[in-house]
Each structure stands twice: as C-alpha cells, then as structure tokens.
Short mmCIF file of C-alpha atoms and ligand atoms in Angstrom, two decimals:
data_model
loop_
_atom_site.label_atom_id
_atom_site.label_comp_id
_atom_site.label_asym_id
_atom_site.label_seq_id
_atom_site.Cartn_x
_atom_site.Cartn_y
_atom_site.Cartn_z
CA UNK F 1 -41.47 11.66 10.24
CA UNK F 2 -43.85 14.56 10.83
CA UNK F 3 -44.43 15.00 14.55
CA UNK F 4 -46.71 16.84 16.95
CA UNK F 5 -43.95 17.65 19.38
CA UNK F 6 -42.67 21.22 19.52
CA UNK F 7 -38.88 20.88 19.70
CA UNK F 8 -36.69 23.40 21.49
CA UNK F 9 -34.45 23.83 18.51
CA UNK F 10 -34.07 22.52 14.97
CA UNK F 11 -30.62 22.80 13.41
CA UNK F 12 -30.53 22.99 9.61
CA UNK F 13 -27.26 21.78 8.02
CA UNK F 14 -24.54 19.35 9.12
CA UNK F 15 -21.18 21.01 8.45
CA UNK F 16 -18.79 21.99 11.27
CA UNK F 17 -21.18 24.81 12.30
CA UNK F 18 -24.21 22.51 12.50
CA UNK F 19 -22.52 19.70 14.42
CA UNK F 20 -20.93 22.11 16.89
CA UNK F 21 -24.31 23.79 17.45
CA UNK F 22 -25.71 20.27 17.88
CA UNK F 23 -23.06 19.31 20.41
CA UNK F 24 -23.58 22.42 22.54
CA UNK F 25 -27.39 22.39 22.46
CA UNK F 26 -27.42 18.65 23.21
CA UNK F 27 -25.09 19.08 26.19
CA UNK F 28 -27.39 21.93 27.37
CA UNK F 29 -30.21 19.30 27.49
CA UNK F 30 -32.21 21.01 24.74
CA UNK F 31 -32.77 17.72 22.83
CA UNK F 32 -31.91 19.29 19.47
CA UNK F 33 -33.08 17.86 16.15
CA UNK F 34 -30.94 18.26 13.02
CA UNK F 35 -31.81 18.03 9.35
CA UNK F 36 -28.45 17.26 7.78
CA UNK F 37 -29.41 18.15 4.22
CA UNK F 38 -28.49 16.99 0.75
CA UNK F 39 -24.80 16.86 1.64
CA UNK F 40 -24.58 15.28 5.06
CA UNK F 41 -21.27 16.42 6.60
CA UNK F 42 -21.03 19.55 4.43
CA UNK F 43 -18.21 20.85 2.26
CA UNK F 44 -15.44 18.93 4.03
CA UNK F 45 -16.85 15.68 2.63
CA UNK F 46 -15.17 16.83 -0.61
CA UNK F 47 -11.62 16.97 0.73
CA UNK F 48 -9.10 14.31 1.63
CA UNK F 49 -6.62 16.35 3.71
CA UNK F 50 -7.40 18.80 6.50
CA UNK F 51 -4.22 20.09 8.07
CA UNK F 52 -5.50 23.23 9.78
CA UNK F 53 -8.18 21.99 12.19
CA UNK F 54 -6.66 22.00 15.70
CA UNK F 55 -6.35 18.65 17.40
CA UNK F 56 -5.16 16.56 14.44
CA UNK F 57 -1.33 16.76 14.43
CA UNK F 58 -1.09 14.35 11.48
CA UNK F 59 -4.00 15.92 9.58
CA UNK F 60 -7.26 14.09 8.88
CA UNK F 61 -9.54 13.23 5.95
CA UNK F 62 -12.67 15.39 5.61
CA UNK F 63 -15.27 12.58 5.74
CA UNK F 64 -13.49 11.02 8.72
CA UNK F 65 -13.48 14.30 10.65
CA UNK F 66 -17.13 14.97 9.90
CA UNK F 67 -18.06 11.45 11.07
CA UNK F 68 -16.25 12.14 14.35
CA UNK F 69 -18.05 15.48 14.83
CA UNK F 70 -21.36 13.71 14.21
CA UNK F 71 -20.59 10.87 16.62
CA UNK F 72 -19.54 13.32 19.31
CA UNK F 73 -22.79 15.31 19.04
CA UNK F 74 -24.94 12.14 18.81
CA UNK F 75 -23.31 10.81 21.99
CA UNK F 76 -25.01 13.67 23.86
CA UNK F 77 -28.35 13.10 22.16
CA UNK F 78 -28.38 15.12 18.92
CA UNK F 79 -31.05 13.53 16.70
CA UNK F 80 -29.83 13.63 13.09
CA UNK F 81 -32.05 13.08 10.05
CA UNK F 82 -30.30 12.91 6.66
CA UNK F 83 -33.01 14.92 4.96
CA UNK F 84 -33.28 18.28 3.24
CA UNK F 85 -35.38 21.16 4.50
CA UNK F 86 -37.64 22.41 1.70
CA UNK F 87 -38.85 25.58 3.36
CA UNK F 88 -39.45 27.21 6.71
CA UNK F 89 -42.22 29.43 8.04
CA UNK F 90 -41.21 32.03 10.62
CA UNK F 91 -44.43 34.06 10.44
CA UNK F 92 -45.93 32.20 13.44
CA UNK F 93 -44.39 30.86 16.64
CA UNK F 94 -43.39 28.09 17.12
CA UNK F 95 -41.61 28.09 13.75
CA UNK F 96 -42.36 25.46 11.09
CA UNK F 97 -39.80 23.52 9.10
CA UNK F 98 -40.98 21.49 6.11
CA UNK F 99 -39.18 18.27 5.23
CA UNK F 100 -40.41 15.90 2.51
CA UNK F 101 -43.82 17.57 2.73
CA UNK F 102 -44.10 17.10 6.50
CA UNK F 103 -44.16 19.83 9.10
CA UNK F 104 -41.84 19.94 12.12
CA UNK F 105 -42.07 22.68 14.74
CA UNK F 106 -39.55 24.29 17.05
CA UNK F 107 -39.26 27.34 19.29
CA UNK F 108 -35.85 28.21 17.81
CA UNK F 109 -33.91 27.49 14.62
CA UNK F 110 -30.17 27.48 13.93
CA UNK F 111 -29.38 27.82 10.23
CA UNK F 112 -26.01 26.33 9.22
CA UNK F 113 -26.54 25.67 5.53
CA UNK F 114 -23.12 26.89 4.37
CA UNK F 115 -22.10 28.15 0.98
CA UNK F 116 -20.91 26.64 -2.28
CA UNK F 117 -17.88 27.83 -4.17
CA UNK F 118 -18.68 28.79 -7.74
CA UNK F 119 -16.79 26.56 -10.19
CA UNK F 120 -15.93 27.35 -13.79
CA UNK F 121 -17.46 24.22 -15.28
CA UNK F 122 -14.60 23.83 -17.82
CA UNK F 123 -13.99 20.48 -19.49
CA UNK F 124 -12.26 17.99 -17.15
CA UNK F 125 -12.95 20.05 -13.99
CA UNK F 126 -14.92 17.47 -12.02
CA UNK F 127 -12.16 14.87 -12.46
CA UNK F 128 -9.43 17.24 -11.17
CA UNK F 129 -11.29 18.70 -8.16
CA UNK F 130 -9.08 17.86 -5.17
CA UNK F 131 -6.34 16.57 -7.54
CA UNK F 132 -4.92 20.03 -8.23
CA UNK F 133 -7.98 22.25 -8.60
CA UNK F 134 -9.17 23.97 -5.43
CA UNK F 135 -11.33 26.90 -4.34
CA UNK F 136 -9.50 27.65 -1.07
CA UNK F 137 -5.89 28.88 -0.99
CA UNK F 138 -5.78 29.00 2.82
CA UNK F 139 -6.81 25.33 2.89
CA UNK F 140 -4.70 23.90 0.07
CA UNK F 141 -1.91 26.38 -0.80
CA UNK F 142 0.72 24.54 1.26
CA UNK F 143 0.31 21.43 -0.92
CA UNK F 144 1.92 23.27 -3.85
CA UNK F 145 5.43 24.15 -2.62
CA UNK F 146 7.73 25.26 -5.48
CA UNK F 147 5.08 24.43 -8.08
CA UNK F 148 3.49 26.56 -10.80
CA UNK F 149 -0.04 27.64 -9.97
CA UNK F 150 -2.78 29.54 -11.74
CA UNK F 151 -5.49 31.61 -10.06
CA UNK F 152 -8.70 32.46 -11.89
CA UNK F 153 -10.69 35.61 -11.08
CA UNK F 154 -10.61 39.38 -11.10
CA UNK F 155 -11.93 40.41 -7.67
CA UNK F 156 -10.31 41.02 -4.28
CA UNK F 157 -10.43 37.29 -3.41
CA UNK F 158 -8.47 36.38 -6.54
CA UNK F 159 -5.84 39.05 -5.78
CA UNK F 160 -5.61 37.96 -2.15
CA UNK F 161 -5.32 34.26 -3.07
CA UNK F 162 -2.69 34.95 -5.77
CA UNK F 163 -0.60 37.04 -3.37
CA UNK F 164 -0.95 34.49 -0.56
CA UNK F 165 0.05 31.62 -2.87
CA UNK F 166 3.40 33.28 -3.72
CA UNK F 167 4.53 32.03 -0.27
CA UNK F 168 4.52 28.49 -1.62
CA UNK F 169 4.51 28.55 -5.42
CA UNK F 170 7.49 29.16 -7.69
CA UNK F 171 5.18 31.14 -9.99
CA UNK F 172 1.55 32.28 -9.91
CA UNK F 173 -0.30 33.24 -13.09
CA UNK F 174 -3.52 35.17 -12.58
CA UNK F 175 -6.05 34.53 -15.35
CA UNK F 176 -8.90 36.95 -15.98
CA UNK F 177 -11.39 36.98 -18.86
CA UNK F 178 -11.44 40.77 -19.21
CA UNK F 179 -8.92 43.58 -18.75
CA UNK F 180 -11.11 45.34 -16.16
CA UNK F 181 -10.78 44.13 -12.55
CA UNK F 182 -13.44 44.23 -9.84
CA UNK F 183 -10.65 44.17 -7.25
CA UNK F 184 -9.79 47.32 -5.35
CA UNK F 185 -6.83 49.28 -6.73
CA UNK F 186 -4.63 48.50 -3.73
CA UNK F 187 -5.25 44.74 -3.90
CA UNK F 188 -4.76 44.71 -7.67
CA UNK F 189 -1.48 46.60 -7.42
CA UNK F 190 -0.15 44.38 -4.67
CA UNK F 191 -0.66 41.37 -6.94
CA UNK F 192 0.40 43.08 -10.18
CA UNK F 193 3.67 44.32 -8.67
CA UNK F 194 4.63 41.01 -7.09
CA UNK F 195 7.70 39.52 -8.80
CA UNK F 196 6.25 35.97 -8.70
CA UNK F 197 2.86 36.94 -10.22
CA UNK F 198 2.10 37.27 -13.92
CA UNK F 199 -1.32 38.57 -14.96
CA UNK F 200 -2.89 37.32 -18.19
CA UNK F 201 -6.03 39.17 -19.28
CA UNK F 202 -8.58 38.12 -21.91
CA UNK F 203 -8.10 34.47 -21.05
CA UNK F 204 -10.53 31.87 -19.78
CA UNK F 205 -10.03 28.19 -19.02
CA UNK F 206 -11.48 26.09 -21.83
CA UNK F 207 -10.18 22.72 -20.68
CA UNK F 208 -8.12 21.22 -17.83
CA UNK F 209 -5.17 18.95 -18.70
CA UNK F 210 -4.00 16.08 -16.51
CA UNK F 211 -1.48 13.29 -16.28
CA UNK F 212 -1.29 10.31 -13.92
CA UNK F 213 -0.23 12.55 -10.99
CA UNK F 214 -3.13 14.95 -11.34
CA UNK F 215 -3.50 18.40 -12.87
CA UNK F 216 -0.77 19.26 -15.42
CA UNK F 217 -2.09 22.37 -17.16
CA UNK F 218 -4.94 24.16 -18.87
CA UNK F 219 -6.03 25.22 -22.32
CA UNK F 220 -6.75 28.96 -22.20
CA UNK F 221 -9.02 30.67 -24.70
CA UNK F 222 -9.12 34.33 -25.69
CA UNK F 223 -12.86 35.19 -25.53
CA UNK F 224 -12.40 37.89 -28.20
CA UNK F 225 -11.35 35.62 -31.07
CA UNK F 226 -11.42 32.05 -29.72
CA UNK F 227 -7.65 31.55 -30.12
CA UNK F 228 -6.12 29.14 -27.61
CA UNK F 229 -2.84 28.51 -25.81
CA UNK F 230 -1.69 25.97 -23.23
CA UNK F 231 -0.30 26.79 -19.81
CA UNK F 232 1.50 24.31 -17.54
CA UNK F 233 0.43 24.21 -13.87
CA UNK F 234 0.06 21.59 -11.15
CA UNK F 235 -2.27 23.72 -9.03
CA UNK F 236 -5.25 25.90 -9.92
CA UNK F 237 -7.34 28.04 -7.58
CA UNK F 238 -10.74 29.21 -8.76
CA UNK F 239 -11.62 32.46 -6.99
CA UNK F 240 -14.77 33.70 -8.70
CA UNK F 241 -17.06 33.74 -5.66
CA UNK F 242 -19.34 31.70 -3.40
CA UNK F 243 -23.10 31.22 -3.25
CA UNK F 244 -24.65 30.96 0.23
CA UNK F 245 -27.42 28.35 0.53
CA UNK F 246 -30.34 30.54 1.55
CA UNK F 247 -32.87 30.10 -1.30
CA UNK F 248 -35.11 27.89 0.88
CA UNK F 249 -35.60 30.82 3.31
CA UNK F 250 -37.71 32.55 0.63
CA UNK F 251 -36.80 36.01 1.90
CA UNK F 252 -38.07 35.50 5.47
CA UNK F 253 -34.64 36.16 6.98
CA UNK F 254 -32.75 39.31 6.02
CA UNK F 255 -29.79 38.67 3.71
CA UNK F 256 -27.35 40.88 1.81
CA UNK F 257 -27.54 41.26 -1.96
CA UNK F 258 -25.50 38.06 -2.46
CA UNK F 259 -27.80 36.03 -0.21
CA UNK F 260 -25.62 35.87 2.93
CA UNK F 261 -27.63 36.03 6.17
CA UNK F 262 -27.03 39.29 8.04
CA UNK F 263 -26.56 38.75 11.81
CA UNK F 264 -28.49 41.32 13.84
CA UNK F 265 -27.56 40.69 17.46
CA UNK F 266 -24.59 38.34 17.98
CA UNK F 267 -25.69 35.26 15.95
CA UNK F 268 -29.40 36.13 15.93
CA UNK F 269 -30.88 36.94 12.53
CA UNK F 270 -33.57 39.49 11.64
CA UNK F 271 -36.16 37.07 13.13
CA UNK F 272 -36.01 36.72 16.91
CA UNK F 273 -35.35 33.05 17.78
CA UNK F 274 -33.67 32.24 14.45
CA UNK F 275 -29.88 32.01 14.64
CA UNK F 276 -27.29 31.45 11.92
CA UNK F 277 -23.69 30.23 11.90
CA UNK F 278 -20.86 29.27 9.56
CA UNK F 279 -20.30 30.01 5.89
CA UNK F 280 -23.95 31.02 5.41
CA UNK F 281 -23.14 34.28 7.27
CA UNK F 282 -19.41 34.47 6.60
CA UNK F 283 -18.09 36.38 3.60
CA UNK F 284 -14.58 36.62 5.04
CA UNK F 285 -13.04 33.59 6.79
CA UNK F 286 -14.79 30.47 5.38
CA UNK F 287 -12.86 27.95 7.46
CA UNK F 288 -13.97 24.83 9.30
CA UNK F 289 -12.70 26.15 12.61
CA UNK F 290 -14.46 29.51 12.27
CA UNK F 291 -17.69 27.74 11.25
CA UNK F 292 -17.40 25.48 14.30
CA UNK F 293 -16.74 28.53 16.50
CA UNK F 294 -19.84 30.28 15.19
CA UNK F 295 -21.86 27.08 15.72
CA UNK F 296 -20.86 27.23 19.39
CA UNK F 297 -21.82 30.92 19.60
CA UNK F 298 -25.21 30.29 17.97
CA UNK F 299 -25.92 27.40 20.37
CA UNK F 300 -25.14 29.55 23.43
CA UNK F 301 -27.18 32.48 22.05
CA UNK F 302 -30.06 30.08 21.33
CA UNK F 303 -29.90 28.53 24.79
CA UNK F 304 -30.05 31.98 26.47
CA UNK F 305 -32.86 33.12 24.17
CA UNK F 306 -34.93 30.02 24.98
CA UNK F 307 -34.37 30.58 28.68
CA UNK F 308 -35.50 34.22 28.47
CA UNK F 309 -38.37 33.79 26.02
CA UNK F 310 -39.81 30.26 26.26
CA UNK F 311 -38.93 28.31 29.41
C1 FAD N 401 -12.85 21.09 -1.26
C2 FAD N 401 -12.84 21.92 0.01
C3 FAD N 401 -11.77 21.82 0.88
C4 FAD N 401 -11.75 22.58 2.05
N1 FAD N 401 -10.69 22.42 2.89
C5 FAD N 401 -10.69 23.08 4.07
C6 FAD N 401 -9.62 22.90 5.01
O1 FAD N 401 -8.66 22.17 4.75
N2 FAD N 401 -9.69 23.60 6.18
C7 FAD N 401 -10.72 24.44 6.48
O2 FAD N 401 -10.74 25.01 7.58
N3 FAD N 401 -11.74 24.63 5.61
C8 FAD N 401 -11.75 23.99 4.41
N4 FAD N 401 -12.78 24.20 3.54
C9 FAD N 401 -13.83 25.16 3.90
C10 FAD N 401 -14.82 24.48 4.88
O3 FAD N 401 -15.26 23.29 4.30
C11 FAD N 401 -16.00 25.40 5.18
O4 FAD N 401 -15.55 26.64 5.66
C12 FAD N 401 -16.92 24.75 6.23
O5 FAD N 401 -17.31 23.46 5.82
C13 FAD N 401 -18.15 25.59 6.48
O6 FAD N 401 -18.94 24.91 7.39
P1 FAD N 401 -20.50 25.17 7.55
O7 FAD N 401 -20.90 24.35 8.72
O8 FAD N 401 -20.77 26.62 7.58
O9 FAD N 401 -21.20 24.64 6.23
P2 FAD N 401 -20.97 23.48 5.17
O10 FAD N 401 -19.80 22.63 5.47
O11 FAD N 401 -21.08 24.16 3.86
O12 FAD N 401 -22.27 22.58 5.38
C14 FAD N 401 -23.53 23.04 5.01
C15 FAD N 401 -24.54 21.99 5.36
O13 FAD N 401 -25.84 22.49 5.12
C16 FAD N 401 -26.62 21.46 4.58
N5 FAD N 401 -27.76 22.06 3.88
C17 FAD N 401 -27.77 22.94 2.85
N6 FAD N 401 -29.04 23.22 2.48
C18 FAD N 401 -29.83 22.51 3.32
C19 FAD N 401 -31.24 22.36 3.46
N7 FAD N 401 -32.10 23.01 2.65
N8 FAD N 401 -31.71 21.55 4.43
C20 FAD N 401 -30.88 20.91 5.27
N9 FAD N 401 -29.53 21.01 5.19
C21 FAD N 401 -29.03 21.80 4.22
C22 FAD N 401 -25.68 20.67 3.70
O14 FAD N 401 -26.17 19.35 3.52
C23 FAD N 401 -24.41 20.69 4.57
O15 FAD N 401 -24.48 19.63 5.48
C24 FAD N 401 -12.82 23.47 2.36
C25 FAD N 401 -13.89 23.57 1.47
C26 FAD N 401 -13.92 22.81 0.31
C27 FAD N 401 -15.10 22.94 -0.64
#
C-alpha cells in the first residue's frame, strides 16, 4: 500500500502511547494513519493481568485491553496497518516512512515504538515469563504476597525494585554477577540494610526451575569457578535494563547514549514536526498509563504544530 497522498500524521507503534495518540488525532479530524509494527498492541500483549490501569476495577488481560484501545481509536477513523516501519527520512518535508519497500508521506510523525526489557536468556526462561518471572515490580509485585522473590541486577533499578518488593515478599534475595554495583551508594545501602533483603554476589542464573504452579526456584552459578547452588523462589524480577526501539531512526532523531529519544520542546523531538511518546522516551516510569498520557500530549502537540506550520 504505497500511496501518493500526503497524510497529516503517521503514528509508528501500537502500544498504549500509539493508540492514545491515534484516538486524539482521529477525534481532531486529522485522519491519522498508524503502522502497528511487529508486535501489534505492544508490550501488554505479553501479560495476562493488568490491575493498575484506571477504569478496570476487576483488572483486565493485556491483549483484551489493547483490543479495546484499538477499537476505540478505529471508531473515530484511525487507519491501522499491521506492518513494520523499516526506516524514515526526515531530511525533506513532507517526511517519508518506508514500509515493506513502499514510501508513505506525512507532514508530521508520532513515534511510539516503546522499549524492550532485557532478559537474561537462562534455560527455561521463556516458559516461565508471566508465570513467576517478570521485568516490572510496579506491575507484578503485588502478585507475590508473603512469597520468596529474587531480583537480578546491580544498578539503581535493581535496588529500587528489591526495596519496593519488600512490601509484599517475605524475603527478597538480590543476585548480582559481580561484587561491584553500578547503583548509587544511597540506593545500594537502602537495599543492603533492609532486614528482608539478602544480597548474593558472584552469582548468575544458569537455569530456572518450575513445578505445576509456575516458577519454583533457580540454579545459580558462580562465574568465577562454575560451582552451582539452588535457590527457592516463586517470583523473579529481572532488572538489568531496557532497550528502546529506535534503531530504525538511523540517527536522524537525537537520542541519549542508550538510544532513548530526547524530547526537545514538550513531546517534540530534535526534528520539528516529529513527536515521540511512551517508553521510547521514558527512562523512569514505564507504565501503560504514563505511555497513554504521553500519547495524548504528543497528539495535542502535533495538532497545534500542524495548525501553525501546515494548515
Ligand atoms: C510482561 C509485561 C507486563 C507489564 N505489565 C504492566 C502493567 O500491569 N501495568 C502497566 O502499567 N504497565 C505494564 N507493563 C509496561 C507497559 O507494557 C509499558 O509501559 C507500555 O506498554 C509502554 O507503551 P508504549 O506505547 O510506549 O510502547 P509498547 O507497548 O512497547 O509498544 C511499542 C509498539 O511499537 C511497535 N513498533 C516497534 N518498532 C516498530 C517499527 N519499526 N514500526 C512500527 N511499529 C513498531 C511495536 O509493534 C509495538 O506495537 C508491562 C510490560 C511487560 C513487558
């Protein structure tokens, strides 16, 4: 579907940020077009229970919620294509977006391509994702009341997640492969001095263990000599970082050293007319509701920009 039409706005990505941007730009009569990408619906397609998105008193499954967000935006005219954007060209206006070798053009772009948590890749991990292994304590911590949990990582996020999880867990063991921590001293000490937290250094997860209920433990390996030990746990939180999905921008939009897009003016990026929202700009909150909020902001910024610069 290459087309000659110059669209007002193309939205790239279909997580909560993308669909909210789609809803707002559609209701503003901008006839937005969305490329939903390789994972239509985004990260929440991977989770069965969302308990912290307002409006769902009983909680809701991730795929179900994303289908509802899509339906709501489509009702107002968002045109969704379940295709991946290969690259964009912002050197000329209107901008070009390349999909399956075909060029699509738009006066404005809203980038909502999210981020991916980095997983360990230990044996048995794929099978236990969502059955005890998580990458988001804020999202899933409350499912582990009075249970034993491990947290993997050595940075501020790992310390923050371990400390946060003591609210629910009977015990939290922090696993780190070295004895040097990237975390700030204050964050490290808060975790290290907590009576519910034990820190084990020179350990890495070699294999996940499971029973019929889900995760039951892990085999830990000492990277110095390969010796192993088992630890029992029903929850595990991997906190070793996230990778924003910005490779396809090929350096045309300014990012930080980790690849996160840097907002310049509200949600506008370093290129005038290109906006960004959600986890692709967010190193701090990484929640569905904050992504949706930023999608709304980007849509309003985009609408005003189009009014001032194009129409
Ligand atoms: C297992 C799991 C459970 C979670 N549970 C919760 C929870 O309970 N509550 C909560 O608030 N948050 C939760 N989160 C976090 C939440 O999912 C994210 O904060 C939120 O999805 C971010 O939304 P987003 O719109 O920025 O991007 P994402 O949801 O990451 O979506 C990115 C979109 O971009 C698309 N894309 C990427 N590259 C391209 C491309 N080149 N072309 C076109 N499209 C592209 C993808 O297909 C995808 O649709 C969870 C995350 C995970 C992984």
